[in-house]
Amino acid sequence: PAHLRPEAFDAMLADIERCVGRYHQRGPRARTRVAMAPTTITISLRDGELREAARAARAWGIPLHSHLSETVSYMEHCREKFNRLPVEVAADNEWLGPDVWFAHLVHLSASERRLLANSGTGMAHCPQSNGRLGSGVAPAPALARMGADVMRWQYCSQPPNQNLLFGFGPAREIQRRLLTLWNSVRVSPGHSAV
């Protein structure tokens, strides 16, 4: 069916440019902003389109956003298809910088963390979503200590005016519970044989 066919890349760019012209507000008090936001950069866009999308977004003065390193299978996909880690693929295609933020970033190598921090790339920390999906615990505190821009974000039914900490409490609780469970599972087998 026509409604299930992927949109052509040129048509997608034209529609984003139209939305930028019509809806994108600039300045610190802007209430409506448009971003270049393919769901997952290494799956939603074909080879060559990634860099072109980043350049178009920067020419229009809009930020870039996508989901990245949410699951182990995502890392495996990038290794198979590109022989690179996800953040390295992003770097190779001009998808790092202070105008970029990625959701999730659960599974990162030390070198990927450095790339994100050194480039000023942002992280939309989604602790509740990661918890519901069983993705793991994102290294948000470590990234923040390295100087990365970590934004707390959550998918929940509460409007932001009722949850001014934007997921900080749930993030801390999920991390506390999962790390306690992980430490228990990791230590128990060694001590139970004693």
PDB file of C-alpha atoms in Angstrom:
ATOM      1  CA  PRO A   1       0.000   0.000   0.000  1.00  0.00           C
ATOM      2  CA  ALA A   2       1.101   3.557  -0.760  1.00  0.00           C
ATOM      3  CA  HIS A   3       0.892   4.681   2.880  1.00  0.00           C
ATOM      4  CA  LEU A   4       3.486   2.063   3.875  1.00  0.00           C
ATOM      5  CA  ARG A   5       6.066   2.948   1.230  1.00  0.00           C
ATOM      6  CA  PRO A   6       9.085   4.840   2.548  1.00  0.00           C
ATOM      7  CA  GLU A   7       9.254   8.484   1.611  1.00  0.00           C
ATOM      8  CA  ALA A   8      11.888   9.343  -0.991  1.00  0.00           C
ATOM      9  CA  PHE A   9      14.902  11.143   0.475  1.00  0.00           C
ATOM     10  CA  ASP A  10      14.493  14.252  -1.706  1.00  0.00           C
ATOM     11  CA  ALA A  11      10.800  14.467  -0.766  1.00  0.00           C
ATOM     12  CA  MET A  12      11.714  14.139   2.911  1.00  0.00           C
ATOM     13  CA  LEU A  13      14.238  16.983   2.659  1.00  0.00           C
ATOM     14  CA  ALA A  14      11.747  19.164   0.798  1.00  0.00           C
ATOM     15  CA  ASP A  15       9.110  18.568   3.465  1.00  0.00           C
ATOM     16  CA  ILE A  16      11.533  19.368   6.294  1.00  0.00           C
ATOM     17  CA  GLU A  17      12.575  22.564   4.526  1.00  0.00           C
ATOM     18  CA  ARG A  18       8.887  23.476   4.170  1.00  0.00           C
ATOM     19  CA  CYS A  19       8.320  22.830   7.887  1.00  0.00           C
ATOM     20  CA  VAL A  20      11.370  24.914   8.810  1.00  0.00           C
ATOM     21  CA  GLY A  21      10.045  27.821   6.751  1.00  0.00           C
ATOM     22  CA  ARG A  22       6.576  27.562   8.214  1.00  0.00           C
ATOM     23  CA  TYR A  23       7.049  26.475  11.839  1.00  0.00           C
ATOM     24  CA  HIS A  24      10.648  26.838  13.023  1.00  0.00           C
ATOM     25  CA  GLN A  25      11.149  29.706  15.459  1.00  0.00           C
ATOM     26  CA  ARG A  26      14.598  31.017  16.275  1.00  0.00           C
ATOM     27  CA  GLY A  27      15.999  32.608  19.384  1.00  0.00           C
ATOM     28  CA  PRO A  28      16.192  31.683  23.069  1.00  0.00           C
ATOM     29  CA  ARG A  29      12.433  32.041  23.679  1.00  0.00           C
ATOM     30  CA  ALA A  30      11.304  30.048  20.652  1.00  0.00           C
ATOM     31  CA  ARG A  31       8.355  27.799  21.388  1.00  0.00           C
ATOM     32  CA  THR A  32       8.341  25.765  18.181  1.00  0.00           C
ATOM     33  CA  ARG A  33      11.461  24.257  16.699  1.00  0.00           C
ATOM     34  CA  VAL A  34      11.960  21.786  13.890  1.00  0.00           C
ATOM     35  CA  ALA A  35      14.774  19.202  13.952  1.00  0.00           C
ATOM     36  CA  MET A  36      16.215  16.794  11.406  1.00  0.00           C
ATOM     37  CA  ALA A  37      15.154  13.611  13.199  1.00  0.00           C
ATOM     38  CA  PRO A  38      15.268  10.267  11.405  1.00  0.00           C
ATOM     39  CA  THR A  39      14.299   7.526  13.845  1.00  0.00           C
ATOM     40  CA  THR A  40      17.623   5.686  13.680  1.00  0.00           C
ATOM     41  CA  ILE A  41      20.360   7.159  11.521  1.00  0.00           C
ATOM     42  CA  THR A  42      21.946   3.901  10.359  1.00  0.00           C
ATOM     43  CA  ILE A  43      18.625   2.279   9.459  1.00  0.00           C
ATOM     44  CA  SER A  44      16.300   5.125   8.432  1.00  0.00           C
ATOM     45  CA  LEU A  45      18.729   6.643   5.914  1.00  0.00           C
ATOM     46  CA  ARG A  46      20.740   4.992   3.163  1.00  0.00           C
ATOM     47  CA  ASP A  47      24.474   5.301   2.649  1.00  0.00           C
ATOM     48  CA  GLY A  48      25.324   8.824   1.536  1.00  0.00           C
ATOM     49  CA  GLU A  49      22.046  10.304   2.758  1.00  0.00           C
ATOM     50  CA  LEU A  50      23.247  10.675   6.335  1.00  0.00           C
ATOM     51  CA  ARG A  51      25.895  13.288   5.563  1.00  0.00           C
ATOM     52  CA  GLU A  52      23.597  15.123   3.139  1.00  0.00           C
ATOM     53  CA  ALA A  53      20.850  15.275   5.802  1.00  0.00           C
ATOM     54  CA  ALA A  54      23.287  16.722   8.364  1.00  0.00           C
ATOM     55  CA  ARG A  55      24.515  19.357   5.936  1.00  0.00           C
ATOM     56  CA  ALA A  56      20.958  20.341   4.974  1.00  0.00           C
ATOM     57  CA  ALA A  57      19.954  20.688   8.632  1.00  0.00           C
ATOM     58  CA  ARG A  58      22.933  22.915   9.364  1.00  0.00           C
ATOM     59  CA  ALA A  59      22.248  25.032   6.275  1.00  0.00           C
ATOM     60  CA  TRP A  60      18.682  25.577   7.564  1.00  0.00           C
ATOM     61  CA  GLY A  61      19.926  26.247  11.113  1.00  0.00           C
ATOM     62  CA  ILE A  62      18.087  23.365  12.750  1.00  0.00           C
ATOM     63  CA  PRO A  63      19.389  20.725  15.182  1.00  0.00           C
ATOM     64  CA  LEU A  64      19.819  17.009  14.488  1.00  0.00           C
ATOM     65  CA  HIS A  65      18.276  14.224  16.571  1.00  0.00           C
ATOM     66  CA  SER A  66      18.002  10.449  16.411  1.00  0.00           C
ATOM     67  CA  HIS A  67      18.009   7.311  18.551  1.00  0.00           C
ATOM     68  CA  LEU A  68      21.386   5.637  18.960  1.00  0.00           C
ATOM     69  CA  SER A  69      22.959   2.693  20.810  1.00  0.00           C
ATOM     70  CA  GLU A  70      19.707   1.722  22.466  1.00  0.00           C
ATOM     71  CA  THR A  71      20.318  -2.041  22.338  1.00  0.00           C
ATOM     72  CA  VAL A  72      23.176  -4.488  21.915  1.00  0.00           C
ATOM     73  CA  SER A  73      21.652  -5.561  18.585  1.00  0.00           C
ATOM     74  CA  TYR A  74      22.043  -1.977  17.350  1.00  0.00           C
ATOM     75  CA  MET A  75      25.780  -2.138  18.052  1.00  0.00           C
ATOM     76  CA  GLU A  76      25.972  -5.506  16.295  1.00  0.00           C
ATOM     77  CA  HIS A  77      24.110  -4.077  13.281  1.00  0.00           C
ATOM     78  CA  CYS A  78      26.623  -1.224  12.981  1.00  0.00           C
ATOM     79  CA  ARG A  79      29.584  -3.582  13.279  1.00  0.00           C
ATOM     80  CA  GLU A  80      28.138  -5.846  10.573  1.00  0.00           C
ATOM     81  CA  LYS A  81      27.062  -3.133   8.157  1.00  0.00           C
ATOM     82  CA  PHE A  82      29.758  -0.464   8.695  1.00  0.00           C
ATOM     83  CA  ASN A  83      32.529  -2.249  10.624  1.00  0.00           C
ATOM     84  CA  ARG A  84      32.213   0.638  13.097  1.00  0.00           C
ATOM     85  CA  LEU A  85      30.494   1.406  16.382  1.00  0.00           C
ATOM     86  CA  PRO A  86      27.323   3.543  16.229  1.00  0.00           C
ATOM     87  CA  VAL A  87      28.902   6.788  17.471  1.00  0.00           C
ATOM     88  CA  GLU A  88      31.803   6.280  15.059  1.00  0.00           C
ATOM     89  CA  VAL A  89      29.298   5.977  12.185  1.00  0.00           C
ATOM     90  CA  ALA A  90      27.690   9.213  13.384  1.00  0.00           C
ATOM     91  CA  ALA A  91      31.100  10.928  13.500  1.00  0.00           C
ATOM     92  CA  ASP A  92      32.034   9.689  10.020  1.00  0.00           C
ATOM     93  CA  ASN A  93      28.825  11.246   8.669  1.00  0.00           C
ATOM     94  CA  GLU A  94      28.952  14.649  10.418  1.00  0.00           C
ATOM     95  CA  TRP A  95      26.305  13.702  12.997  1.00  0.00           C
ATOM     96  CA  LEU A  96      28.219  14.889  16.082  1.00  0.00           C
ATOM     97  CA  GLY A  97      28.377  18.376  17.567  1.00  0.00           C
ATOM     98  CA  PRO A  98      26.610  20.774  19.923  1.00  0.00           C
ATOM     99  CA  ASP A  99      23.633  20.900  17.536  1.00  0.00           C
ATOM    100  CA  VAL A 100      23.068  17.120  17.805  1.00  0.00           C
ATOM    101  CA  TRP A 101      21.400  15.068  20.512  1.00  0.00           C
ATOM    102  CA  PHE A 102      20.743  11.345  20.650  1.00  0.00           C
ATOM    103  CA  ALA A 103      18.139   9.488  22.661  1.00  0.00           C
ATOM    104  CA  HIS A 104      19.108   6.471  24.783  1.00  0.00           C
ATOM    105  CA  LEU A 105      22.894   5.921  24.309  1.00  0.00           C
ATOM    106  CA  VAL A 106      22.718   2.899  26.612  1.00  0.00           C
ATOM    107  CA  HIS A 107      25.500   0.788  25.102  1.00  0.00           C
ATOM    108  CA  LEU A 108      28.648   2.877  24.565  1.00  0.00           C
ATOM    109  CA  SER A 109      32.340   2.060  24.497  1.00  0.00           C
ATOM    110  CA  ALA A 110      34.824   4.299  26.287  1.00  0.00           C
ATOM    111  CA  SER A 111      35.958   5.742  22.938  1.00  0.00           C
ATOM    112  CA  GLU A 112      32.355   6.537  21.970  1.00  0.00           C
ATOM    113  CA  ARG A 113      31.827   8.340  25.281  1.00  0.00           C
ATOM    114  CA  ARG A 114      34.909  10.467  24.588  1.00  0.00           C
ATOM    115  CA  LEU A 115      33.692  11.278  21.056  1.00  0.00           C
ATOM    116  CA  LEU A 116      30.332  12.441  22.427  1.00  0.00           C
ATOM    117  CA  ALA A 117      31.855  14.510  25.237  1.00  0.00           C
ATOM    118  CA  ASN A 118      34.605  16.071  23.115  1.00  0.00           C
ATOM    119  CA  SER A 119      32.174  17.043  20.340  1.00  0.00           C
ATOM    120  CA  GLY A 120      29.577  18.540  22.700  1.00  0.00           C
ATOM    121  CA  THR A 121      26.921  16.134  21.427  1.00  0.00           C
ATOM    122  CA  GLY A 122      23.872  15.904  23.659  1.00  0.00           C
ATOM    123  CA  MET A 123      22.183  12.916  25.244  1.00  0.00           C
ATOM    124  CA  ALA A 124      18.447  12.729  25.800  1.00  0.00           C
ATOM    125  CA  HIS A 125      18.440  10.433  28.818  1.00  0.00           C
ATOM    126  CA  CYS A 126      15.316   8.232  28.702  1.00  0.00           C
ATOM    127  CA  PRO A 127      15.463   6.135  31.889  1.00  0.00           C
ATOM    128  CA  GLN A 128      11.820   5.082  31.961  1.00  0.00           C
ATOM    129  CA  SER A 129      11.772   4.075  28.306  1.00  0.00           C
ATOM    130  CA  ASN A 130      15.059   2.176  28.665  1.00  0.00           C
ATOM    131  CA  GLY A 131      13.653   0.442  31.752  1.00  0.00           C
ATOM    132  CA  ARG A 132      10.420  -0.563  30.034  1.00  0.00           C
ATOM    133  CA  LEU A 133      12.317  -1.895  27.025  1.00  0.00           C
ATOM    134  CA  GLY A 134      14.904  -3.668  29.175  1.00  0.00           C
ATOM    135  CA  SER A 135      17.675  -1.899  27.262  1.00  0.00           C
ATOM    136  CA  GLY A 136      19.869  -1.296  30.299  1.00  0.00           C
ATOM    137  CA  VAL A 137      21.096   1.731  32.194  1.00  0.00           C
ATOM    138  CA  ALA A 138      22.600   4.533  30.163  1.00  0.00           C
ATOM    139  CA  PRO A 139      25.931   5.948  31.380  1.00  0.00           C
ATOM    140  CA  ALA A 140      24.417   9.413  31.870  1.00  0.00           C
ATOM    141  CA  PRO A 141      26.367  10.288  35.047  1.00  0.00           C
ATOM    142  CA  ALA A 142      29.674   9.271  33.430  1.00  0.00           C
ATOM    143  CA  LEU A 143      28.895  11.292  30.305  1.00  0.00           C
ATOM    144  CA  ALA A 144      27.939  14.317  32.412  1.00  0.00           C
ATOM    145  CA  ARG A 145      31.206  14.068  34.374  1.00  0.00           C
ATOM    146  CA  MET A 146      33.077  14.022  31.048  1.00  0.00           C
ATOM    147  CA  GLY A 147      31.367  17.279  30.058  1.00  0.00           C
ATOM    148  CA  ALA A 148      28.687  15.898  27.724  1.00  0.00           C
ATOM    149  CA  ASP A 149      25.342  17.668  27.596  1.00  0.00           C
ATOM    150  CA  VAL A 150      22.983  15.226  29.329  1.00  0.00           C
ATOM    151  CA  MET A 151      19.327  16.164  29.143  1.00  0.00           C
ATOM    152  CA  ARG A 152      16.892  14.202  31.229  1.00  0.00           C
ATOM    153  CA  TRP A 153      13.869  13.135  29.307  1.00  0.00           C
ATOM    154  CA  GLN A 154      11.133  10.696  29.979  1.00  0.00           C
ATOM    155  CA  TYR A 155       8.161   9.218  28.275  1.00  0.00           C
ATOM    156  CA  CYS A 156       5.391   9.330  30.825  1.00  0.00           C
ATOM    157  CA  SER A 157       1.830  10.486  31.296  1.00  0.00           C
ATOM    158  CA  GLN A 158       2.748  13.423  33.526  1.00  0.00           C
ATOM    159  CA  PRO A 159       3.007  16.854  31.897  1.00  0.00           C
ATOM    160  CA  PRO A 160       6.311  18.671  32.528  1.00  0.00           C
ATOM    161  CA  ASN A 161       4.665  21.240  34.831  1.00  0.00           C
ATOM    162  CA  GLN A 162       3.833  18.364  37.203  1.00  0.00           C
ATOM    163  CA  ASN A 163       7.274  16.796  36.970  1.00  0.00           C
ATOM    164  CA  LEU A 164       9.865  19.569  37.037  1.00  0.00           C
ATOM    165  CA  LEU A 165      12.761  17.167  37.559  1.00  0.00           C
ATOM    166  CA  PHE A 166      12.084  15.636  34.115  1.00  0.00           C
ATOM    167  CA  GLY A 167      12.765  12.060  35.046  1.00  0.00           C
ATOM    168  CA  PHE A 168      15.608  12.602  37.482  1.00  0.00           C
ATOM    169  CA  GLY A 169      13.841  10.708  40.279  1.00  0.00           C
ATOM    170  CA  PRO A 170      12.810   7.762  38.057  1.00  0.00           C
ATOM    171  CA  ALA A 171      16.289   7.683  36.506  1.00  0.00           C
ATOM    172  CA  ARG A 172      17.980   7.498  39.872  1.00  0.00           C
ATOM    173  CA  GLU A 173      15.537   4.843  41.110  1.00  0.00           C
ATOM    174  CA  ILE A 174      15.926   2.667  38.006  1.00  0.00           C
ATOM    175  CA  GLN A 175      19.694   2.940  38.205  1.00  0.00           C
ATOM    176  CA  ARG A 176      19.692   2.122  41.939  1.00  0.00           C
ATOM    177  CA  ARG A 177      17.495  -0.951  41.476  1.00  0.00           C
ATOM    178  CA  LEU A 178      19.266  -2.307  38.398  1.00  0.00           C
ATOM    179  CA  LEU A 179      22.749  -1.817  39.823  1.00  0.00           C
ATOM    180  CA  THR A 180      21.680  -3.444  43.093  1.00  0.00           C
ATOM    181  CA  LEU A 181      20.261  -6.385  41.147  1.00  0.00           C
ATOM    182  CA  TRP A 182      23.381  -6.580  38.930  1.00  0.00           C
ATOM    183  CA  ASN A 183      25.707  -6.530  41.922  1.00  0.00           C
ATOM    184  CA  SER A 184      23.626  -9.234  43.632  1.00  0.00           C
ATOM    185  CA  VAL A 185      23.647 -11.470  40.575  1.00  0.00           C
ATOM    186  CA  ARG A 186      27.351 -10.897  39.963  1.00  0.00           C
ATOM    187  CA  VAL A 187      28.470 -11.532  43.540  1.00  0.00           C
ATOM    188  CA  SER A 188      26.099 -14.359  44.548  1.00  0.00           C
ATOM    189  CA  PRO A 189      27.501 -17.194  42.401  1.00  0.00           C
ATOM    190  CA  GLY A 190      31.023 -16.643  43.717  1.00  0.00           C
ATOM    191  CA  HIS A 191      29.947 -16.499  47.349  1.00  0.00           C
ATOM    192  CA  SER A 192      27.309 -19.233  47.228  1.00  0.00           C
ATOM    193  CA  ALA A 193      29.997 -21.861  46.551  1.00  0.00           C
ATOM    194  CA  VAL A 194      31.826 -20.982  49.768  1.00  0.00           C
TER     195      VAL A 194
END
